[in-house]
Amino acid sequence: MTGRERALAGGCLCGGVRFLLAERPDGVVTCHCGQCLRFHGHIGAYVTVPRDTVIFDADETLSWYRSSAIAERGFCGRCGSSLFWKGDGKTEIEIAAGSLDQPTGLTTLRHGYVADKADYYEITDGLEQFPGSSEQE
């Protein structure tokens, strides 16, 4: 199986949270919103899959924080790794791309919330940029 075909697995730095994705995501979407900047220490890079396709091998240290009126963020309560974003009422979950075991065979697709990006970097990769959400509806 090539990197594009194989199932993806991931987890936190200490191993307290480990998961397998039963469905491969299309690619990575970056988020430049203020919450992602603070949660990740820089931009957020996420893959999206249906919630019910995430299979946990270990989740004893998984903690959730209500980061806004509409969403929660998942992280490891032991090592602090930022792992998930889930919106209320959504059937999908966003998984931090950096938490996936390498190689993934994925590429970055587009950038969201670029109107909120920090002033210390530029986006120069030529990918599509959205001032708000990059969800294509």
mmCIF file of C-alpha atoms in Angstrom, residues 4-129:
data_model
loop_
_atom_site.group_PDB
_atom_site.id
_atom_site.type_symbol
_atom_site.label_atom_id
_atom_site.label_comp_id
_atom_site.label_asym_id
_atom_site.label_seq_id
_atom_site.Cartn_x
_atom_site.Cartn_y
_atom_site.Cartn_z
ATOM 1 C CA ARG A 4 -2.006 7.634 -0.373
ATOM 2 C CA GLU A 5 -3.831 4.334 0.117
ATOM 3 C CA ARG A 6 -2.948 3.250 3.647
ATOM 4 C CA ALA A 7 -5.032 4.075 6.675
ATOM 5 C CA LEU A 8 -3.798 6.977 8.751
ATOM 6 C CA ALA A 9 -2.987 6.752 12.434
ATOM 7 C CA GLY A 10 -1.944 9.425 14.878
ATOM 8 C CA GLY A 11 -1.738 10.554 18.433
ATOM 9 C CA CYS A 12 -0.214 12.859 20.962
ATOM 10 C CA LEU A 13 3.412 13.323 21.963
ATOM 11 C CA CYS A 14 3.285 11.055 25.029
ATOM 12 C CA GLY A 15 1.117 8.283 23.527
ATOM 13 C CA GLY A 16 -1.790 8.797 25.935
ATOM 14 C CA VAL A 17 -4.049 9.437 22.926
ATOM 15 C CA ARG A 18 -3.756 7.189 19.857
ATOM 16 C CA PHE A 19 -6.252 6.851 17.030
ATOM 17 C CA LEU A 20 -6.822 5.352 13.600
ATOM 18 C CA LEU A 21 -8.798 7.006 10.814
ATOM 19 C CA ALA A 22 -11.055 4.493 9.088
ATOM 20 C CA GLU A 23 -11.591 6.997 6.257
ATOM 21 C CA ARG A 24 -8.830 8.896 4.482
ATOM 22 C CA PRO A 25 -9.247 12.679 4.405
ATOM 23 C CA ASP A 26 -9.032 14.617 1.132
ATOM 24 C CA GLY A 27 -6.184 16.801 2.327
ATOM 25 C CA VAL A 28 -5.112 19.447 4.803
ATOM 26 C CA VAL A 29 -6.774 22.823 5.334
ATOM 27 C CA THR A 30 -5.027 25.503 7.349
ATOM 28 C CA CYS A 31 -6.775 27.857 9.742
ATOM 29 C CA HIS A 32 -5.311 31.250 10.599
ATOM 30 C CA CYS A 33 -7.956 32.295 13.171
ATOM 31 C CA GLY A 34 -6.926 33.754 16.516
ATOM 32 C CA GLN A 35 -8.035 30.674 18.453
ATOM 33 C CA CYS A 36 -5.924 28.329 16.319
ATOM 34 C CA LEU A 37 -2.930 30.666 16.674
ATOM 35 C CA ARG A 38 -3.200 30.381 20.453
ATOM 36 C CA PHE A 39 -4.156 26.672 20.590
ATOM 37 C CA HIS A 40 -1.375 25.483 18.275
ATOM 38 C CA GLY A 41 1.200 28.225 18.831
ATOM 39 C CA HIS A 42 0.896 29.070 15.123
ATOM 40 C CA ILE A 43 -1.645 28.248 12.422
ATOM 41 C CA GLY A 44 -3.902 25.243 12.688
ATOM 42 C CA ALA A 45 -3.548 22.551 10.022
ATOM 43 C CA TYR A 46 -6.420 20.093 9.988
ATOM 44 C CA VAL A 47 -7.858 17.114 8.175
ATOM 45 C CA THR A 48 -11.597 16.484 8.286
ATOM 46 C CA VAL A 49 -13.259 13.089 8.663
ATOM 47 C CA PRO A 50 -16.652 11.884 9.889
ATOM 48 C CA ARG A 51 -16.583 11.594 13.702
ATOM 49 C CA ASP A 52 -17.667 7.978 13.612
ATOM 50 C CA THR A 53 -14.609 6.992 11.528
ATOM 51 C CA VAL A 54 -12.113 7.891 14.271
ATOM 52 C CA ILE A 55 -11.177 4.739 16.184
ATOM 53 C CA PHE A 56 -9.363 5.295 19.480
ATOM 54 C CA ASP A 57 -6.666 2.847 20.572
ATOM 55 C CA ALA A 58 -5.947 4.992 23.629
ATOM 56 C CA ASP A 59 -7.832 7.991 24.971
ATOM 57 C CA GLU A 60 -7.230 7.931 28.729
ATOM 58 C CA THR A 61 -5.549 11.358 28.662
ATOM 59 C CA LEU A 62 -7.892 13.003 26.130
ATOM 60 C CA SER A 63 -9.433 16.200 27.494
ATOM 61 C CA TRP A 64 -11.886 18.639 25.920
ATOM 62 C CA TYR A 65 -12.058 22.411 26.301
ATOM 63 C CA ARG A 66 -15.076 24.475 25.237
ATOM 64 C CA SER A 67 -13.192 27.122 23.262
ATOM 65 C CA SER A 68 -16.271 28.983 21.991
ATOM 66 C CA ALA A 69 -20.043 28.931 22.087
ATOM 67 C CA ILE A 70 -20.040 26.612 19.053
ATOM 68 C CA ALA A 71 -17.072 24.257 19.433
ATOM 69 C CA GLU A 72 -14.710 22.224 21.603
ATOM 70 C CA ARG A 73 -11.007 21.511 21.233
ATOM 71 C CA GLY A 74 -9.437 18.206 22.193
ATOM 72 C CA PHE A 75 -5.956 17.890 23.645
ATOM 73 C CA CYS A 76 -3.856 15.513 25.701
ATOM 74 C CA GLY A 77 -4.175 16.339 29.384
ATOM 75 C CA ARG A 78 -0.717 14.909 30.082
ATOM 76 C CA CYS A 79 1.595 16.247 27.335
ATOM 77 C CA GLY A 80 -0.588 19.132 26.076
ATOM 78 C CA SER A 81 -0.646 18.119 22.398
ATOM 79 C CA SER A 82 -3.423 19.879 20.488
ATOM 80 C CA LEU A 83 -5.384 17.235 18.603
ATOM 81 C CA PHE A 84 -9.012 17.960 17.660
ATOM 82 C CA TRP A 85 -11.654 20.571 16.881
ATOM 83 C CA LYS A 86 -15.316 19.587 16.843
ATOM 84 C CA GLY A 87 -18.187 21.909 16.115
ATOM 85 C CA ASP A 88 -21.495 21.510 17.902
ATOM 86 C CA GLY A 89 -23.994 19.647 15.753
ATOM 87 C CA LYS A 90 -21.393 18.713 13.121
ATOM 88 C CA THR A 91 -20.949 15.114 12.032
ATOM 89 C CA GLU A 92 -17.288 15.719 11.134
ATOM 90 C CA ILE A 93 -14.263 16.248 13.339
ATOM 91 C CA GLU A 94 -11.127 18.224 12.528
ATOM 92 C CA ILE A 95 -7.890 16.453 13.418
ATOM 93 C CA ALA A 96 -4.605 18.334 13.776
ATOM 94 C CA ALA A 97 -2.525 17.253 10.781
ATOM 95 C CA GLY A 98 0.655 17.381 12.860
ATOM 96 C CA SER A 99 -0.727 14.639 15.101
ATOM 97 C CA LEU A 100 -0.803 12.151 12.200
ATOM 98 C CA ASP A 101 1.966 9.591 11.841
ATOM 99 C CA GLN A 102 4.228 10.335 8.883
ATOM 100 C CA PRO A 103 4.232 9.901 5.976
ATOM 101 C CA THR A 104 0.608 10.808 5.277
ATOM 102 C CA GLY A 105 0.642 11.299 1.512
ATOM 103 C CA LEU A 106 -1.601 14.355 2.048
ATOM 104 C CA THR A 107 -1.196 17.843 0.629
ATOM 105 C CA THR A 108 -2.464 21.235 1.757
ATOM 106 C CA LEU A 109 -5.609 22.295 -0.131
ATOM 107 C CA ARG A 110 -6.441 25.855 0.986
ATOM 108 C CA HIS A 111 -6.264 28.447 3.776
ATOM 109 C CA GLY A 112 -9.117 29.681 5.972
ATOM 110 C CA TYR A 113 -9.613 32.706 8.217
ATOM 111 C CA VAL A 114 -6.743 34.566 6.574
ATOM 112 C CA ALA A 115 -8.339 37.894 7.577
ATOM 113 C CA ASP A 116 -7.313 36.995 11.153
ATOM 114 C CA LYS A 117 -3.758 35.824 10.400
ATOM 115 C CA ALA A 118 -0.886 37.066 12.526
ATOM 116 C CA ASP A 119 1.359 39.806 11.182
ATOM 117 C CA TYR A 120 4.661 37.912 11.464
ATOM 118 C CA TYR A 121 4.249 35.706 8.352
ATOM 119 C CA GLU A 122 2.971 35.758 4.787
ATOM 120 C CA ILE A 123 1.070 33.097 2.848
ATOM 121 C CA THR A 124 2.981 32.636 -0.383
ATOM 122 C CA ASP A 125 2.127 29.126 -1.592
ATOM 123 C CA GLY A 126 -0.448 30.233 -4.174
ATOM 124 C CA LEU A 127 -3.267 28.145 -2.698
ATOM 125 C CA GLU A 128 -6.799 29.530 -2.428
ATOM 126 C CA GLN A 129 -7.336 31.830 0.562
#
